[in-house]
mmCIF file of C-alpha atoms in Angstrom:
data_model
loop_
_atom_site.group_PDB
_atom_site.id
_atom_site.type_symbol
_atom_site.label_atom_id
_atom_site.label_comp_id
_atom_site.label_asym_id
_atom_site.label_seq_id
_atom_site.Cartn_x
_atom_site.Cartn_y
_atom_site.Cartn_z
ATOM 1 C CA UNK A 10 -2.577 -0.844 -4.236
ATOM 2 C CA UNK A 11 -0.020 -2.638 -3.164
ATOM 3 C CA UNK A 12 0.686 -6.272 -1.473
ATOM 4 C CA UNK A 13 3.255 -6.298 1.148
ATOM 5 C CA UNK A 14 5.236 -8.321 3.778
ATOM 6 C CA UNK A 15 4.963 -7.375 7.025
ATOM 7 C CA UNK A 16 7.116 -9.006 9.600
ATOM 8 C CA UNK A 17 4.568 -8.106 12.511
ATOM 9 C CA UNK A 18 1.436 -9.411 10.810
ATOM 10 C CA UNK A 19 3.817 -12.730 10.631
ATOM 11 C CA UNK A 20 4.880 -13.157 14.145
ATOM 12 C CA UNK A 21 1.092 -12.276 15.070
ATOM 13 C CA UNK A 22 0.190 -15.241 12.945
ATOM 14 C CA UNK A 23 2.628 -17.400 13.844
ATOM 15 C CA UNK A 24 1.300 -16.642 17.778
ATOM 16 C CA UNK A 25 -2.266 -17.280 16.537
ATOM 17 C CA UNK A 26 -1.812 -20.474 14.989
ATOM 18 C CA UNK A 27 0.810 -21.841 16.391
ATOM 19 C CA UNK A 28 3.314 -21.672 13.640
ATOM 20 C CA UNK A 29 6.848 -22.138 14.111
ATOM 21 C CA UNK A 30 9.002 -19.011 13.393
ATOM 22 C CA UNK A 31 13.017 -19.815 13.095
ATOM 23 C CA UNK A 32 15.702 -16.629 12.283
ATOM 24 C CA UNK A 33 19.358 -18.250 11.627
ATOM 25 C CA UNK A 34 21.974 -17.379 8.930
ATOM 26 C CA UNK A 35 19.259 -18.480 6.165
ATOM 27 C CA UNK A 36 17.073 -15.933 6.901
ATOM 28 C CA UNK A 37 13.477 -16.419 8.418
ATOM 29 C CA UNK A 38 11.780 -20.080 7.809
ATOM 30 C CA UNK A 39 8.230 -20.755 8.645
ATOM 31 C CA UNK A 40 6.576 -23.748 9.161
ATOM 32 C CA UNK A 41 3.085 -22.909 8.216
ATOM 33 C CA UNK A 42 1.254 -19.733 5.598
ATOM 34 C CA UNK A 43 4.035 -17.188 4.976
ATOM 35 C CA UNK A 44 1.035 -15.702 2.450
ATOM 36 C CA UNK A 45 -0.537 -14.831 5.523
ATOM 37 C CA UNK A 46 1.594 -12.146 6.476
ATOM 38 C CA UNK A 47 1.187 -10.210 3.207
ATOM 39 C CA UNK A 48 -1.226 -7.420 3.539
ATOM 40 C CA UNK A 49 -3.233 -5.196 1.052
ATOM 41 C CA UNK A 50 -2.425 -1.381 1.208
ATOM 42 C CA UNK A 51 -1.504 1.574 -0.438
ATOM 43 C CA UNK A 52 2.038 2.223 -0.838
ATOM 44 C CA UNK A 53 3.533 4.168 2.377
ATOM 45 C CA UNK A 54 6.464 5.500 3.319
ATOM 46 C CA UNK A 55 8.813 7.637 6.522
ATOM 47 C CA UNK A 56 8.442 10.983 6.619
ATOM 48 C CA UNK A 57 12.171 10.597 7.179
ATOM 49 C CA UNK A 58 14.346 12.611 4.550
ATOM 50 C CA UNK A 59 15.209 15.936 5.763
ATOM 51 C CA UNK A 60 14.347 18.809 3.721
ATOM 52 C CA UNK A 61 11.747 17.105 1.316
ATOM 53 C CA UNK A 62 8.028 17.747 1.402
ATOM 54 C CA UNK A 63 5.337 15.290 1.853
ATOM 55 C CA UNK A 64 4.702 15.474 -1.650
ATOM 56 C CA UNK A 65 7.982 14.791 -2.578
ATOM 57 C CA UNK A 66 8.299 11.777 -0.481
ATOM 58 C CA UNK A 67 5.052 10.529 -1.403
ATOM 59 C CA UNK A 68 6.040 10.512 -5.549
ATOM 60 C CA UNK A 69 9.643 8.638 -4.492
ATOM 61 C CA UNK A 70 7.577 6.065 -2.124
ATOM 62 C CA UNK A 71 4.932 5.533 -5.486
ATOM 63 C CA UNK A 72 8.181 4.905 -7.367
ATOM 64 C CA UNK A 73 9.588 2.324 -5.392
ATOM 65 C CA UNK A 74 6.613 0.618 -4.403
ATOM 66 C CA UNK A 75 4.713 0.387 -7.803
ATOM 67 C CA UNK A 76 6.871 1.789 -10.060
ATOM 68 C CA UNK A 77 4.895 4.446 -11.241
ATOM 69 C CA UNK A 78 6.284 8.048 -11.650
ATOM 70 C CA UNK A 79 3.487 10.692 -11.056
ATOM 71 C CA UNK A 80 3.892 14.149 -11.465
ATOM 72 C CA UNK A 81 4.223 16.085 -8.097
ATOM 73 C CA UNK A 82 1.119 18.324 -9.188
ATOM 74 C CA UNK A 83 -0.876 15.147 -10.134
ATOM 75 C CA UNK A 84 -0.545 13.920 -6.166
ATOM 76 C CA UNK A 85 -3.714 15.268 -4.602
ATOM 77 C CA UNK A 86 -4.234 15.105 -1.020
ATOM 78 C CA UNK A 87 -6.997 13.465 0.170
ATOM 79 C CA UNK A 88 -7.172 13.705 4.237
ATOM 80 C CA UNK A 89 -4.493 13.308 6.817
ATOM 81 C CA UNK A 90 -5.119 11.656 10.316
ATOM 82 C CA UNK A 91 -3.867 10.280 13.180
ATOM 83 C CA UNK A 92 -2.926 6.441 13.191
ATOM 84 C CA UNK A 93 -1.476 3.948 15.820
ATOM 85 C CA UNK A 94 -3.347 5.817 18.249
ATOM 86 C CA UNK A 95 -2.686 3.476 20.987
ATOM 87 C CA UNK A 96 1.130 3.325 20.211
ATOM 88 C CA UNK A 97 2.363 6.379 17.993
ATOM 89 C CA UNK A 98 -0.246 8.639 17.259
ATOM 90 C CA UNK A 99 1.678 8.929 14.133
ATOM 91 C CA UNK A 100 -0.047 11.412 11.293
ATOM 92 C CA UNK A 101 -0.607 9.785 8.003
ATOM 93 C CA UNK A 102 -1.394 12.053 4.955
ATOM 94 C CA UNK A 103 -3.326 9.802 2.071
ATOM 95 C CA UNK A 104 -2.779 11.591 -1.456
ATOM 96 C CA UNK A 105 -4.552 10.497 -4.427
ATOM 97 C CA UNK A 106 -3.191 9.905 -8.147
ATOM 98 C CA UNK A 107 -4.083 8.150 -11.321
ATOM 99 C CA UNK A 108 -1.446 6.397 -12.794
ATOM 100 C CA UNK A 109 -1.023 4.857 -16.217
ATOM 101 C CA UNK A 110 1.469 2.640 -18.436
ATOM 102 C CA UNK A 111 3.241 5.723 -19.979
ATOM 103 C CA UNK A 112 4.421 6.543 -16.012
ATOM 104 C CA UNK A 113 5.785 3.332 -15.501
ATOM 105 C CA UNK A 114 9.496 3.291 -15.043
ATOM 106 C CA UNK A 115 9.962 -0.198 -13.674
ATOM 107 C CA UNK A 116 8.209 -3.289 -12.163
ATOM 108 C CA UNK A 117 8.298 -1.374 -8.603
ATOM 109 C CA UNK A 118 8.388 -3.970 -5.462
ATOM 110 C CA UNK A 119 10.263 -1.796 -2.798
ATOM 111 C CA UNK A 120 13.635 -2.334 -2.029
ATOM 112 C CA UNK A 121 15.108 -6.001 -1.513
ATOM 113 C CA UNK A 122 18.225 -4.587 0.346
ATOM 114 C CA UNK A 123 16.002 -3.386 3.086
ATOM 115 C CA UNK A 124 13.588 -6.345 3.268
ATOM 116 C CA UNK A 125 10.517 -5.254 1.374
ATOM 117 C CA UNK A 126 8.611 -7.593 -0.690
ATOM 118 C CA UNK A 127 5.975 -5.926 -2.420
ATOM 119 C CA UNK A 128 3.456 -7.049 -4.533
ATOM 120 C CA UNK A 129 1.905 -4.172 -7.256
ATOM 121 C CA UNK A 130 -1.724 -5.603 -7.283
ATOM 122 C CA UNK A 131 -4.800 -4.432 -9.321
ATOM 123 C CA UNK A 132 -8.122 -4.129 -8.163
ATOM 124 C CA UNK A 133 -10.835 -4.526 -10.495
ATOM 125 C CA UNK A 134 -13.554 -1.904 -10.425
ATOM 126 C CA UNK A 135 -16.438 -4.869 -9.978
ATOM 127 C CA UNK A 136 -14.419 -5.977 -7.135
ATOM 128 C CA UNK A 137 -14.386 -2.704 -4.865
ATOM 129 C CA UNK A 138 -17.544 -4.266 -2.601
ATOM 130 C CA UNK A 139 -15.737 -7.849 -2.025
ATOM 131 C CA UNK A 140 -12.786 -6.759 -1.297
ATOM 132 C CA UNK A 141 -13.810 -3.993 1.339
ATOM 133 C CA UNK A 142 -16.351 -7.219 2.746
ATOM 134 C CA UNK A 143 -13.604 -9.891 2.990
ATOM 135 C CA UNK A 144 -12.734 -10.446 6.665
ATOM 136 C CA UNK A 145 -10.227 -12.815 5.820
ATOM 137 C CA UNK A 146 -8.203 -10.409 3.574
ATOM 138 C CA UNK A 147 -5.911 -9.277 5.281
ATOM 139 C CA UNK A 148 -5.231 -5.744 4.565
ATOM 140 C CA UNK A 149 -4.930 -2.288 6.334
ATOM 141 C CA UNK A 150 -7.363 0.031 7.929
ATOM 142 C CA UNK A 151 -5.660 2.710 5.590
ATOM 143 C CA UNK A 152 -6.023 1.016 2.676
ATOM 144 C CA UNK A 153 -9.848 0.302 3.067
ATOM 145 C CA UNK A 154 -10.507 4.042 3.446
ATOM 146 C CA UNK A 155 -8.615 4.460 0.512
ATOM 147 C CA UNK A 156 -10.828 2.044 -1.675
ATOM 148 C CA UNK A 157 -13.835 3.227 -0.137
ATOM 149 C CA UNK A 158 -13.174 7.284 -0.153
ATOM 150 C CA UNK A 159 -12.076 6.103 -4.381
ATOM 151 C CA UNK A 160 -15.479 3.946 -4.173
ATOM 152 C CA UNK A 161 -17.485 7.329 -3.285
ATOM 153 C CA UNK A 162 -15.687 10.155 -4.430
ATOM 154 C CA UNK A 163 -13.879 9.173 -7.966
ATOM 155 C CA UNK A 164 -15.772 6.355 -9.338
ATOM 156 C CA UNK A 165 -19.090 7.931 -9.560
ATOM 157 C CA UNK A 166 -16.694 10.574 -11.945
ATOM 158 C CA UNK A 167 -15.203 7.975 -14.175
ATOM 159 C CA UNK A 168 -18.401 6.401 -14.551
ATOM 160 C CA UNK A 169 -20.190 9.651 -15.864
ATOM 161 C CA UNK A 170 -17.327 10.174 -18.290
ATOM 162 C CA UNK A 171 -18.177 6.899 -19.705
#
């Protein structure tokens, strides 16, 4: 899972609370929670390279997010649906994939030269049911399926293997 600034999610804040939001040659300064407009999700990415799969694109957006390089046959796909229904209708594809230290290539965090800030974050197993509960976390409709679908579907497996 990852944490990650989203410019939107700030100016919708900012509108909210009344916040003061100020561009210039320094960059973007707020006058209020910038931690606000960081959101909880798992990693994403364009479909938006010509010629490469969704698998493919997937593993590269894992690597640059968290760092982690999984093994194309290790990505399983979970479900694919519609999002931004009222705006895009864009299709998202969710793949699954365990990761562990041996994969990691580098501290991951997106790409600074493009804007991201990106947080990798860990969520404890004992923490599944508060984190899906907390209203005031702000985090995406994707990435609470994702915990949940994990919740129902792969933790009842790890916890039999134990």
């Amino acid at each position: 899972m990852v944490r990650q600034f989203r410019p939107t999610v700030l100016a919708a804040v900012a509108a909210a609370t009344g916040a003061d939001i100020r561009g210039g040659e320094e960059g973007v300064q707020l006058t209020g929670d910038l931690d606000a407009a960081f959101t909880y999700e798992l990693c994403a990415g364009l479909v938006d390279k010509p010629g490469k799969d969704l698998r493919q694109i997937a593993k590269e957006e894992i690597a640059e997010e968290t760092g982690y390089d999984v093994p194309l046959d290790s990505l399983q796909v979970v479900t694919a649906a519609l999002t931004s229904v009222g705006i895009s209708g864009a299709k998202q594809t969710l793949f699954y994939a365990q990761v562990n230290e041996g994969q990691r290539i580098h501290a991951g965090g997106g790409k600074e030269d493009e804007g991201e800030a990106i947080d990798v974050v860990g969520l404890p197993l004992s923490q599944l049911d508060a984190f899906i509960a907390d209203v005031d976390l702000p985090k995406s409709p994707g990435g609470l399926f994702g915990v949940a679908w994990f919740k129902a579907t792969v933790l009842p497996t790890l916890k039999n293997k134990n």
